[in-house]
XYZ file of N, CA and C in Angstrom:
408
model
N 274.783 -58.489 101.885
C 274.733 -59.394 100.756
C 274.788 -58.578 99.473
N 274.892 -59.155 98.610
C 275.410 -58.326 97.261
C 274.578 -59.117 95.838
N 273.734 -58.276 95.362
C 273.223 -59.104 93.867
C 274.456 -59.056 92.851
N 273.838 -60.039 92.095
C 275.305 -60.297 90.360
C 274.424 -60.952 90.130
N 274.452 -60.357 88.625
C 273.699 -60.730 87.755
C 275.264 -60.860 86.418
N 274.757 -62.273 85.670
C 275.454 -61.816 84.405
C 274.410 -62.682 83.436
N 274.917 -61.603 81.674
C 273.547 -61.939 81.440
C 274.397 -62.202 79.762
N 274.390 -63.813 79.503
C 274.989 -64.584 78.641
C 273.889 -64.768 76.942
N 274.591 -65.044 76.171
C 273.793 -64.965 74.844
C 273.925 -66.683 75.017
N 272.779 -67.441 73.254
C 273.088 -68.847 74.058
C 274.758 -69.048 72.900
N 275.520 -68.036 72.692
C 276.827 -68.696 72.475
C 277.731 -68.759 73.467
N 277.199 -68.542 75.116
C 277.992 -68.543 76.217
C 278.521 -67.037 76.308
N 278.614 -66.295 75.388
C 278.867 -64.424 75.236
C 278.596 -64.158 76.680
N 279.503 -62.850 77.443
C 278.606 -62.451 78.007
C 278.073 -60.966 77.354
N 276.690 -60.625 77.269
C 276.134 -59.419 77.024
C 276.105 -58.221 78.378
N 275.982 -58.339 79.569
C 275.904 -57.254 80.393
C 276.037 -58.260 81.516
N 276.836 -57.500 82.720
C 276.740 -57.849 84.111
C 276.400 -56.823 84.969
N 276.003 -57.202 86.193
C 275.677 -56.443 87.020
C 276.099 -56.568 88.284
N 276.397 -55.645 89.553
C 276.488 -56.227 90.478
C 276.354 -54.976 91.445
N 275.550 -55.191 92.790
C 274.999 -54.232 93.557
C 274.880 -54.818 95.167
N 275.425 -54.133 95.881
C 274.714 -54.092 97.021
C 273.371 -54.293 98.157
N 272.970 -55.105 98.506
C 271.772 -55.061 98.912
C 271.853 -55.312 100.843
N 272.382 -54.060 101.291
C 272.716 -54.125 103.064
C 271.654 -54.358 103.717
N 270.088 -54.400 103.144
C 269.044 -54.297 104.166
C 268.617 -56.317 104.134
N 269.362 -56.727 102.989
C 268.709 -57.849 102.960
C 269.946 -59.110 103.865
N 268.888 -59.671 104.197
C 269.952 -60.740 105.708
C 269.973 -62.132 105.457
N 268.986 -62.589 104.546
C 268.546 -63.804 104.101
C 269.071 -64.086 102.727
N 269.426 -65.812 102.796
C 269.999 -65.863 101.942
C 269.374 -66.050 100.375
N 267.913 -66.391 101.015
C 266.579 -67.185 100.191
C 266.336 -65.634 99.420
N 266.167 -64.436 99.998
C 265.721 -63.234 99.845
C 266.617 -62.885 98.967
N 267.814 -62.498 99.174
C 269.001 -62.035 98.417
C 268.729 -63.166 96.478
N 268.770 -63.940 97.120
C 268.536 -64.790 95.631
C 267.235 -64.503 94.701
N 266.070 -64.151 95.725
C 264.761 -63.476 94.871
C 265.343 -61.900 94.524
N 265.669 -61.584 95.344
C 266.413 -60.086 94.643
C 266.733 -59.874 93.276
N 267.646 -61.001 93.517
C 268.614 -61.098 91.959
C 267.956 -61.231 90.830
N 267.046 -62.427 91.182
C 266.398 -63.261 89.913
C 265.584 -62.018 89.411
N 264.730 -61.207 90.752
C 263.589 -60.124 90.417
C 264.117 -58.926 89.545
N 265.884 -58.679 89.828
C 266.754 -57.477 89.098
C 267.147 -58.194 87.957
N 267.551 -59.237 87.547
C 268.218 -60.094 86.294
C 266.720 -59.701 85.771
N 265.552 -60.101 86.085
C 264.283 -59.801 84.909
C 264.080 -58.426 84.498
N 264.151 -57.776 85.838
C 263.886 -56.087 85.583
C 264.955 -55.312 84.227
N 265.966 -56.247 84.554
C 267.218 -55.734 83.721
C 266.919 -56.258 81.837
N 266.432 -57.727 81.865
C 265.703 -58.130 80.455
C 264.545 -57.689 79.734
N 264.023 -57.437 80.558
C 262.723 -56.334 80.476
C 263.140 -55.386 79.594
N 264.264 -54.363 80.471
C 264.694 -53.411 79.817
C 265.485 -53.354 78.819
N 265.584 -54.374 78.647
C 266.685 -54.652 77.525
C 266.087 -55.199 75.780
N 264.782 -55.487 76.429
C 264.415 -56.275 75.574
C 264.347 -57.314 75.306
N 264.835 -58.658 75.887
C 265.416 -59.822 75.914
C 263.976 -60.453 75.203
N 263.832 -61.330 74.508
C 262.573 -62.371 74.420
C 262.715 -63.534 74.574
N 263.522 -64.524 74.418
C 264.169 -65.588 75.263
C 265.052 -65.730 76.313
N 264.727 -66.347 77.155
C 265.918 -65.819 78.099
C 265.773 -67.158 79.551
N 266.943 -67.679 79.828
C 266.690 -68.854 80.768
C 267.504 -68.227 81.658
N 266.716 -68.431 83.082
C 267.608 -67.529 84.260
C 268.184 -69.001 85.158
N 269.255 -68.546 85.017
C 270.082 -69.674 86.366
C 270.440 -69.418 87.810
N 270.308 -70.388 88.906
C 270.568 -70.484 89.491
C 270.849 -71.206 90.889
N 271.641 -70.988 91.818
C 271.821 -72.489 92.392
C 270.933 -72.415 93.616
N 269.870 -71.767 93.778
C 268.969 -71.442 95.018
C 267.828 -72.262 94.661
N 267.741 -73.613 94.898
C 266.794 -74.571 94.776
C 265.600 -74.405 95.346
N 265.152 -74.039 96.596
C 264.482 -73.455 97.619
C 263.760 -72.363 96.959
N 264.637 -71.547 95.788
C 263.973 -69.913 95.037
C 263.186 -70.293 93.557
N 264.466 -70.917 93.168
C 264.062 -71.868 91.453
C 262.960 -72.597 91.415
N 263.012 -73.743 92.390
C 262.334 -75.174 92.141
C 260.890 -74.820 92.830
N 261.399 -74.691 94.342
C 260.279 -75.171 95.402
C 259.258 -73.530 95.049
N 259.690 -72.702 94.900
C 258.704 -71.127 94.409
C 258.316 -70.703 93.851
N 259.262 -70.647 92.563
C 258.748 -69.775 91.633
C 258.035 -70.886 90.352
N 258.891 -72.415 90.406
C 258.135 -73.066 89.983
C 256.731 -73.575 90.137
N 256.690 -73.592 91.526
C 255.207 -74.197 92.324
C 254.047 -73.557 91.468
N 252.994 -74.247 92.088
C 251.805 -74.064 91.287
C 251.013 -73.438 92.235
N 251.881 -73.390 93.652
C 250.781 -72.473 95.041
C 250.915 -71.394 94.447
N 250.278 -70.515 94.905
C 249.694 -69.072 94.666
C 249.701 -68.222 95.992
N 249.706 -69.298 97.401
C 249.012 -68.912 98.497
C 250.634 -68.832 99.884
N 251.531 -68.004 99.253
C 252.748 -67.986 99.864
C 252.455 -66.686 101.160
N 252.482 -66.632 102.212
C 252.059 -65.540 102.886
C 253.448 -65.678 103.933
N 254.260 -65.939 103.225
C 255.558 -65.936 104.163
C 256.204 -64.890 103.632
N 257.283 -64.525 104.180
C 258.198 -62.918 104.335
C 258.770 -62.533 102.884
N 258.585 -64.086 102.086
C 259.459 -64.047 100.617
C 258.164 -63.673 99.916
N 257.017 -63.997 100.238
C 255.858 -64.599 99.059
C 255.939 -63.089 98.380
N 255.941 -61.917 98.470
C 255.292 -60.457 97.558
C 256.064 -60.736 96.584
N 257.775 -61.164 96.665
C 258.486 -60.866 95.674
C 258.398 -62.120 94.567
N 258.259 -63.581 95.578
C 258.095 -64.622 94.740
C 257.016 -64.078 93.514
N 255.824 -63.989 94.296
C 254.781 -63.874 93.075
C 254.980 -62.616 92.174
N 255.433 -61.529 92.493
C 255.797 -60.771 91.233
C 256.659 -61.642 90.058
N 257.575 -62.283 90.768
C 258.405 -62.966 89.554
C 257.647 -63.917 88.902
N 256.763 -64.764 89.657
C 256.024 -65.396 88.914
C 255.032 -64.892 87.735
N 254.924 -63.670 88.252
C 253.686 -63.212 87.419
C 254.834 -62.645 86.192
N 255.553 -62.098 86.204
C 256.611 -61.795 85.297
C 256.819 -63.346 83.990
N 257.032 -64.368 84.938
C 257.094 -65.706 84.009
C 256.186 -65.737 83.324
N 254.964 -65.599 83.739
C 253.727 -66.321 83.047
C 253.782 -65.177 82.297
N 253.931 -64.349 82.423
C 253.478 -63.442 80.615
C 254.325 -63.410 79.385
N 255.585 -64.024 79.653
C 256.549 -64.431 78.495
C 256.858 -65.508 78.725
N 255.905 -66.078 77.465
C 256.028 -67.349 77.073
C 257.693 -68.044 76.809
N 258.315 -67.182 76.347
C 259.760 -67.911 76.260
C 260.693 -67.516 77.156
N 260.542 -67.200 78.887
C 261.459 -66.897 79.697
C 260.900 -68.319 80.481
N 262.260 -68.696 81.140
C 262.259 -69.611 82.017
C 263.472 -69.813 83.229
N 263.320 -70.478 84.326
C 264.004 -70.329 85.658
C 264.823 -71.763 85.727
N 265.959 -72.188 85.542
C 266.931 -73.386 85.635
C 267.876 -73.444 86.811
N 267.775 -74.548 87.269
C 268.545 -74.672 88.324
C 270.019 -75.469 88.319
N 271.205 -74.443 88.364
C 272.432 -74.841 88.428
C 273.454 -75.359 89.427
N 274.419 -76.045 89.120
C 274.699 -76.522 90.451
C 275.830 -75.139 91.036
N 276.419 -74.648 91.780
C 277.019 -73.593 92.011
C 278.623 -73.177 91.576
N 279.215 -74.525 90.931
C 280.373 -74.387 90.136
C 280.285 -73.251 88.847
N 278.822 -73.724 88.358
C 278.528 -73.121 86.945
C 278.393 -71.434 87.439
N 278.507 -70.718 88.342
C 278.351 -69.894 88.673
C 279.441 -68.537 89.535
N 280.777 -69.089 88.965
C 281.783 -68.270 89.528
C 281.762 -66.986 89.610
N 281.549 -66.785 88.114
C 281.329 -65.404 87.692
C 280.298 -64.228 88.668
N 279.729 -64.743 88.732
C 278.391 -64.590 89.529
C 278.815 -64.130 91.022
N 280.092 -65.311 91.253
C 280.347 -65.358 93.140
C 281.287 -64.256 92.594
N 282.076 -64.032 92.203
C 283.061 -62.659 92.077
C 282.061 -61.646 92.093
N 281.252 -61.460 90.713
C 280.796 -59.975 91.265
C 280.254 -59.843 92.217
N 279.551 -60.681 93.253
C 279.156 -60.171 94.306
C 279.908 -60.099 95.618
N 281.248 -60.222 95.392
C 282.198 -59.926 96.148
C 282.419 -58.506 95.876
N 282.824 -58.194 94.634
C 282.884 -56.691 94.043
C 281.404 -55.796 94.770
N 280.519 -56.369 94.456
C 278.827 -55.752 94.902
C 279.519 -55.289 96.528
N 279.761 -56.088 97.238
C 279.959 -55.989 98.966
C 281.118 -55.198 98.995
N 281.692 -54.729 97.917
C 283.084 -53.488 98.178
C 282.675 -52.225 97.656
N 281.167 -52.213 96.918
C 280.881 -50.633 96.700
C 279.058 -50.394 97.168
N 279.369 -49.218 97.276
C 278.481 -48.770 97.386
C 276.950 -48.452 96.673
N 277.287 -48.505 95.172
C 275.987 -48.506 94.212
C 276.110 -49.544 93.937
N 275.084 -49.678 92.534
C 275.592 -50.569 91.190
C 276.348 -50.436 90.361
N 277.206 -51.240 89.576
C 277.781 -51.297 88.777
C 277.600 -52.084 87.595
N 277.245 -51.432 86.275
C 277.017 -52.046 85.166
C 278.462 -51.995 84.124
N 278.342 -53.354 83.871
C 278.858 -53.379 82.631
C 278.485 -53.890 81.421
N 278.965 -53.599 79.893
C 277.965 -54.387 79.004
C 279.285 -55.158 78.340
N 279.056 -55.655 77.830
C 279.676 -56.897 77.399
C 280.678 -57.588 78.349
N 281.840 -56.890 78.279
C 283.012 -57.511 79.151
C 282.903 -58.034 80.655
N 282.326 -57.126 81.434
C 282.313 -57.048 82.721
C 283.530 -56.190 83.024
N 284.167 -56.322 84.468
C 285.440 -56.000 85.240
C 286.474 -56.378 85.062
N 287.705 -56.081 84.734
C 288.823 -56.358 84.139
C 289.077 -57.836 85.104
N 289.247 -57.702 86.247
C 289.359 -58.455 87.297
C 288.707 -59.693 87.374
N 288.078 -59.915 86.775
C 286.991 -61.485 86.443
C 287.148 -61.746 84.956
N 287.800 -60.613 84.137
C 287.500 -60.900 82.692
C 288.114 -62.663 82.233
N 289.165 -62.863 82.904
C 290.005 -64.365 82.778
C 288.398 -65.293 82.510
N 287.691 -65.319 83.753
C 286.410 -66.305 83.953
C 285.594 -65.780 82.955
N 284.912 -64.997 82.810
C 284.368 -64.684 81.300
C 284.786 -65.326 80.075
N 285.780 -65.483 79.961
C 286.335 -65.978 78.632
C 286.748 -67.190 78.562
N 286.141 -68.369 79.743
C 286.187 -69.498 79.870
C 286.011 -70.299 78.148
């Protein structure tokens, strides 16, 4: 499975994408906490102070990281609650759930992610090869 991250201003811009490899992970629920957990790690570092994360993993968005349990002791719960705990300390980050059209960009780079071997960053543009969808 492969993370992609892309990481949009709210004029639809994109500011940085990402996209990486992840061979140990098998699940599809997992692979999606991956992302969301690297898209924050990546705002973090960036600095971001507003910032709405999308995505079409309803099961990751809605039923987890939104919930109000605390008491997840299933195979996902370590990573869920880091992200959660990540939410609750910035007041202006939040988790939205998209339907998976809104998310092409996203399905390309992680096609690209499953053809290399590291990560690959880009900042503004992305990959020549997706740039068409970027500039929707």
């Amino acid at each position: 499975m492969g993370v992609r991250i892309v990481v949009r201003d709210n004029n639809g811009d994109v500011l940085d994408s990402l996209c990486a490899p992840r061979n140990y992970v098998t699940s599809p629920i997992l692979a999606e906490c991956n992302a969301l957990w690297k898209a924050m790690e990546m705002c973090i570092e960036l600095g971001f102070r507003e910032v709405i994360f999308e995505g079409d993993a309803k099961a990751v968005l809605i039923e987890a990281v939104k919930s109000e349990d605390d008491d997840d002791d299933s195979w996902r719960g370590q990573i869920i609650e880091d992200i959660k705990q990540i939410i609750r300390t910035r007041a202006h980050w939040s988790v939205a759930f998209i339907h998976r059209e809104g998310k092409e960009v996203a399905h390309q780079l992680a096609k690209i992610a499953l053809q290399n071997e590291g990560e690959l960053y880009w900042m503004e543009n992305g990959p020549r090869n997706i740039y068409h969808l970027i500039v929707k």
